[in-house]
CSV table of C-alpha atoms in Angstrom, one decimal:
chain,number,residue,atom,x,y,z
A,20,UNK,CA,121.1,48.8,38.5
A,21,UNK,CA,121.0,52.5,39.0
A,22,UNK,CA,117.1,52.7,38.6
A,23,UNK,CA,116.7,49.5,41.3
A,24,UNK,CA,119.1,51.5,44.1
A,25,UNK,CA,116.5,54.4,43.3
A,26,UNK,CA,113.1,52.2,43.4
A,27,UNK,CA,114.7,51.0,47.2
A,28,UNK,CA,115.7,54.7,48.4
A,29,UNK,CA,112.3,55.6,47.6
A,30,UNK,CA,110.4,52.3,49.1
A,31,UNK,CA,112.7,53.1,51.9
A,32,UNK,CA,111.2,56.7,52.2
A,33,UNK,CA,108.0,55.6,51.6
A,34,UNK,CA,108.1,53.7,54.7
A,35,UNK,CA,110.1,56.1,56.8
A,36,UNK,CA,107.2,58.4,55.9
A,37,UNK,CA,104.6,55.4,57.0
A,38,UNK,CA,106.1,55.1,60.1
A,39,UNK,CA,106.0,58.3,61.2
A,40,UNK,CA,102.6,58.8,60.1
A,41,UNK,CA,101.7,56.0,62.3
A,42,UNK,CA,102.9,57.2,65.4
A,43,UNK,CA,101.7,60.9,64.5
A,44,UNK,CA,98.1,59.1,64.2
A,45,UNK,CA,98.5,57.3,67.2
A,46,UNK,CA,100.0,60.8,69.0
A,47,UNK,CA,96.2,62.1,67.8
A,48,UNK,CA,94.3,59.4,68.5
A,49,UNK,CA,95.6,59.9,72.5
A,50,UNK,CA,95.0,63.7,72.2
A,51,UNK,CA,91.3,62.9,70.6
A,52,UNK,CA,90.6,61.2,73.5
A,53,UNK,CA,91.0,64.1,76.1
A,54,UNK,CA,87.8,65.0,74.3
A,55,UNK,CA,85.7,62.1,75.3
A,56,UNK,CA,83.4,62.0,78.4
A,57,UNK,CA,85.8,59.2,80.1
A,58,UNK,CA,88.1,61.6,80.1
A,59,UNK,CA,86.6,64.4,82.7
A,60,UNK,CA,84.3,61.6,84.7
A,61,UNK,CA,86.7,58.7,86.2
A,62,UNK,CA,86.6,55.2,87.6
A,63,UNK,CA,83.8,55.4,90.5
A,64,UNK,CA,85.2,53.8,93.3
A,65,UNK,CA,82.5,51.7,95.7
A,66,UNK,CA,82.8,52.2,99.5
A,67,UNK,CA,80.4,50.6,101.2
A,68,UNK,CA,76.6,51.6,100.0
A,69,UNK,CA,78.5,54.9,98.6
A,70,UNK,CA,79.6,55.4,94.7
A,71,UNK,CA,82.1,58.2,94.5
A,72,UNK,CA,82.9,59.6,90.8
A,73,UNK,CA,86.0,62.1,90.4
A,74,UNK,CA,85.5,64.8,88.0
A,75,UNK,CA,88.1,66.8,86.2
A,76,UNK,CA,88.6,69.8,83.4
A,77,UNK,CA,90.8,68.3,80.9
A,78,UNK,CA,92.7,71.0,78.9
A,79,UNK,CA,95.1,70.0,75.9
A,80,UNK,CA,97.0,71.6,73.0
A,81,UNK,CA,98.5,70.3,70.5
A,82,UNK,CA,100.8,70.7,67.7
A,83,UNK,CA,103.0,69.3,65.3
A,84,UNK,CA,104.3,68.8,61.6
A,85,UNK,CA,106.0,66.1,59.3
A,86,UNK,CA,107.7,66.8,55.9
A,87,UNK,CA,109.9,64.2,53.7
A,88,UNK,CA,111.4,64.4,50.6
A,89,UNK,CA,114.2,62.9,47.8
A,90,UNK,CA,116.6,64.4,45.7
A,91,UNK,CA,120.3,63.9,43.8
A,92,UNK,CA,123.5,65.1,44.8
A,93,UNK,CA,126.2,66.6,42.5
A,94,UNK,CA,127.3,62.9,41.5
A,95,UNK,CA,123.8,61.7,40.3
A,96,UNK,CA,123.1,59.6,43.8
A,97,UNK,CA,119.9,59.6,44.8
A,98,UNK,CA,119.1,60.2,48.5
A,99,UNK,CA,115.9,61.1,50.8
A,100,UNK,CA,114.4,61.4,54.2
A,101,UNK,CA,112.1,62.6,56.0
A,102,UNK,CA,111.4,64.4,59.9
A,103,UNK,CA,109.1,65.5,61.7
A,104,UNK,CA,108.8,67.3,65.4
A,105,UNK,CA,105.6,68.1,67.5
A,106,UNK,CA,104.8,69.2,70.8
A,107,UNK,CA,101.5,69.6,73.5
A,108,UNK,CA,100.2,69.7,77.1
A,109,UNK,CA,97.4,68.4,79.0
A,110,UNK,CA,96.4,69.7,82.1
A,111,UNK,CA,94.0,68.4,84.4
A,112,UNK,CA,91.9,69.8,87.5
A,113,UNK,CA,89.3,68.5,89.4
A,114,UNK,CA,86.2,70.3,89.7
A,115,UNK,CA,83.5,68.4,91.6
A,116,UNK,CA,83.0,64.8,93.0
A,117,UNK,CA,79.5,62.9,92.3
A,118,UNK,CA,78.4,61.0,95.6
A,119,UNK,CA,75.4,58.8,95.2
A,120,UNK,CA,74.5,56.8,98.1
A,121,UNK,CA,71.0,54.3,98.4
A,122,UNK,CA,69.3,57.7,99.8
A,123,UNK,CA,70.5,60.8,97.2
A,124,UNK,CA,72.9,61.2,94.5
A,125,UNK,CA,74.5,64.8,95.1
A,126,UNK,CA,77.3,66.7,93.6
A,127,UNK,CA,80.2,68.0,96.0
A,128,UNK,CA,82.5,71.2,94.5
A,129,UNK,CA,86.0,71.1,94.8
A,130,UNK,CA,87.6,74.4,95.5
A,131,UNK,CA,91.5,75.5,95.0
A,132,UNK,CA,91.6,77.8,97.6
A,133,UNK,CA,95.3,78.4,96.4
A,134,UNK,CA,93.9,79.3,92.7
A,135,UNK,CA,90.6,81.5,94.3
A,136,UNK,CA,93.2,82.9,96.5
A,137,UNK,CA,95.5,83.9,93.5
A,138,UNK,CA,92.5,85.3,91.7
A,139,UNK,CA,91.2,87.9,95.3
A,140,UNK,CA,95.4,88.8,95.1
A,141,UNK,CA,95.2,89.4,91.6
A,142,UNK,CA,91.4,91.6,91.8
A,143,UNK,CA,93.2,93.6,95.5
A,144,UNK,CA,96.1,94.3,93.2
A,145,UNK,CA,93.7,95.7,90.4
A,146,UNK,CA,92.0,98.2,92.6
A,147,UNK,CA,95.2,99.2,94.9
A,148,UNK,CA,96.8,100.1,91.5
A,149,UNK,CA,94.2,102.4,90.3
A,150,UNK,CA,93.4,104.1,93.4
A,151,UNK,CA,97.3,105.1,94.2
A,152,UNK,CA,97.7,106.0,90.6
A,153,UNK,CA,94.8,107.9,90.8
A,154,UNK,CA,95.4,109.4,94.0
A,155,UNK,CA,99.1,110.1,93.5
A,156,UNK,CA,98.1,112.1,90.1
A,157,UNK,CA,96.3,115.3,91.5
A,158,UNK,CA,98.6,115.7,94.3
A,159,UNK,CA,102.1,115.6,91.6
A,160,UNK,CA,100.2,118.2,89.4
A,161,UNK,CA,100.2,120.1,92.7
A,162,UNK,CA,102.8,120.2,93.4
A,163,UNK,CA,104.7,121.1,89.9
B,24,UNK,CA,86.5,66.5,54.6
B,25,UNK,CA,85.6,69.5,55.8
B,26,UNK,CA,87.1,69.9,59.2
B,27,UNK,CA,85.1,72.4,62.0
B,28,UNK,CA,87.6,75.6,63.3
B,29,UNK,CA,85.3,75.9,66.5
B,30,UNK,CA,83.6,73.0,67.3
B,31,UNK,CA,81.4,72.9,70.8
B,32,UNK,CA,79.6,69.3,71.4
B,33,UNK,CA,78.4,68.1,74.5
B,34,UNK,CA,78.9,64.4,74.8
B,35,UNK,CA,76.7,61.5,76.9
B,36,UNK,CA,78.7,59.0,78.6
B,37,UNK,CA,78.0,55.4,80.1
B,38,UNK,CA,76.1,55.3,82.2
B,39,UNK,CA,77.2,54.3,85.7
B,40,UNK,CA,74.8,51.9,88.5
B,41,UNK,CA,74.9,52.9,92.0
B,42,UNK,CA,72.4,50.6,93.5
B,43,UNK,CA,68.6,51.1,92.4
B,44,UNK,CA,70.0,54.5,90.3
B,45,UNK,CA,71.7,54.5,86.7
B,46,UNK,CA,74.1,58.1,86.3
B,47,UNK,CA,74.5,59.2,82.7
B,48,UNK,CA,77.6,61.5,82.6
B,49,UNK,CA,77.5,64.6,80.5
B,50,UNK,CA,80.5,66.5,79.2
B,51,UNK,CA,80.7,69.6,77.3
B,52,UNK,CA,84.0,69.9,74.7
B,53,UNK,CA,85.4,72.4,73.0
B,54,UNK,CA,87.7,71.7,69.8
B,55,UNK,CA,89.5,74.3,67.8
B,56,UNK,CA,91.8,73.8,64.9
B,57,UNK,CA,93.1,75.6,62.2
B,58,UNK,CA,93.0,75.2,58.9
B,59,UNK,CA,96.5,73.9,57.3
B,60,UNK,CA,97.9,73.1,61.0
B,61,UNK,CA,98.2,69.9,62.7
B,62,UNK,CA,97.0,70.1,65.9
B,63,UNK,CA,94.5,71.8,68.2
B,64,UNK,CA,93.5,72.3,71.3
B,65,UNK,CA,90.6,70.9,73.4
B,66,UNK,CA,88.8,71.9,76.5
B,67,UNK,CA,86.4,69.1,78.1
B,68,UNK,CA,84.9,69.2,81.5
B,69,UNK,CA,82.0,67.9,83.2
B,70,UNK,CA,78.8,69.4,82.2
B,71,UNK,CA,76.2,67.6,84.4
B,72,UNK,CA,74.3,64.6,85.5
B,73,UNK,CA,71.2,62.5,84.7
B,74,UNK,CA,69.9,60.7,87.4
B,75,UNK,CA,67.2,58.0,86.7
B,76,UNK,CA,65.4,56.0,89.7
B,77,UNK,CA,64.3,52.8,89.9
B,78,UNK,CA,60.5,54.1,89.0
B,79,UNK,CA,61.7,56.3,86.1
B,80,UNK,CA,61.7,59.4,87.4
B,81,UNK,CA,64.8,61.6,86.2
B,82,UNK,CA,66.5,64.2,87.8
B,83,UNK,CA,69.3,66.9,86.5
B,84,UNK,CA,71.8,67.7,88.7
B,85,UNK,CA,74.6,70.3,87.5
B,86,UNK,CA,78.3,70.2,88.1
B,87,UNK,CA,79.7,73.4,88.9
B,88,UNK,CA,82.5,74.8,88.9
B,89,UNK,CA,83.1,76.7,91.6
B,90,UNK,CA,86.8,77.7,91.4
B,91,UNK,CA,86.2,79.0,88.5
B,92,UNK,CA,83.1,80.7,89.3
B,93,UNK,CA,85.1,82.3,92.0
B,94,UNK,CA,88.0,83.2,89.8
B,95,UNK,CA,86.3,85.5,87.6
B,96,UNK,CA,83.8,86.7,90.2
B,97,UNK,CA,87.1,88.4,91.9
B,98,UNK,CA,89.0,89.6,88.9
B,99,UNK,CA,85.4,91.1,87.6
B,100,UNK,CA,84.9,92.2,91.1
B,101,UNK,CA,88.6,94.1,90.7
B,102,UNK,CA,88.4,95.4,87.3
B,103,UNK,CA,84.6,97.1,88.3
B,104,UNK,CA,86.4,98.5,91.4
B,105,UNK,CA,89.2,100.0,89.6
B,106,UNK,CA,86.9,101.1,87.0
B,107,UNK,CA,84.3,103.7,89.9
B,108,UNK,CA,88.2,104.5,91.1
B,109,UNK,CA,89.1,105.7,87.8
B,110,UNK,CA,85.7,107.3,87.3
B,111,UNK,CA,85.7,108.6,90.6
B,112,UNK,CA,89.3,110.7,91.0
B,113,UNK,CA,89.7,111.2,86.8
B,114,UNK,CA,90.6,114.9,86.2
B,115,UNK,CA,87.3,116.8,85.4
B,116,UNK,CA,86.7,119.4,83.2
């Protein structure tokens, strides 16, 4: 009797365990498939004699971990279980659009002026720095 | 098996009809993982273009990116700055 309720807690954390494992692969396979070409070049979308094709940089992290396990209490009752947790981001941005119309087939940039603008504030910042620290250093030696 | 820490591929897509032309896509990925972790982390992004007319001839068109181009063009436009700055006003002798 005692060795059946033990076979089930372990079938039953066998398949907890399954389960998880499913959905962890399935969690991977999505994440895999930020690494696939369909992932940075999407659906081209037909206007007129013009084919336009979006495409994107695709950045994604991911993380995660699973454990399970069994064991006896004080009274000799068996017990188990099993968790897991995980985490990750994707982030998408566009980067250029494909145009191909019966004459050419050319490639159009798209530029974030807001990130490039970010980036000139950033650089401006850099050199205003270093020239008032290295200005304002001679001048307090100075005057002490 | 044997799984890659750094693994760089770049990848051919379907390739796409617009009219009389067939576009093969090309991507460039980059996969890292570590050893004993689950997980990773993946950048993909469009590498360039394969163009093939209706008489065979090929063509290979590029897809920059030119935000990101820009980007580090600043900030290594800054830190080069601040660098003649620093050589510039440092305390000789």
């Amino acid at each position: 009797m005692d060795e059946n309720t033990d076979i089930k807690k372990d079938m039953e954390m066998v398949d907890d365990a399954s389960a998880s494992i499913d959905t962890i692969k399935q969690t991977l396979d999505k994440f895999l498939d930020t690494a696939d070409v369909s992932a940075v070049y999407g659906q081209p979308i037909q206007n007129g004699d013009t084919l336009i094709i979006p495409t994107a940089e695709v950045l994604s992290g991911m993380g995660f971990g699973l454990v399970y396990g069994g064991g006896r209490d004080a009274e000799g009752d068996a017990g188990s279980g099993s968790g897991g947790g995980g985490g990750g981001r994707v982030l998408s941005r566009p980067v250029a659009v494909i145009i191909a119309s019966t004459d050419e087939v050319r490639v159009e940039p798209v530029v974030d002026i807001t990130k490039v603008a970010l980036a000139a504030l950033t650089a401006s910042g850099f050199m205003m720095g270093m020239l008032l620290r290295m200005m304002g250093g001679p001048r307090a030696s100075k005057e002490s | 098996m044997a799984q890659d820490l750094i693994k760089l591929e770049v990848q051919a897509g379907n390739p796409i009809t617009a009219g009389a032309k067939r576009i093969i896509p090309f991507s460039r990925s980059l996969r890292i993982s570590f050893p004993g972790f689950s997980g990773g982390f993946i950048w993909n992004r469009p590498d360039s273009i394969l163009v093939i007319d209706s008489d065979g001839q090929e063509q290979q068109l590029a897809v920059p990116d030119l935000t990101r181009i820009a980007q580090i063009a600043f900030i290594a436009f800054g830190l080069i700055v601040s660098f003649i700055i620093w050589l510039y006003f440092r305390p000789k002798g």
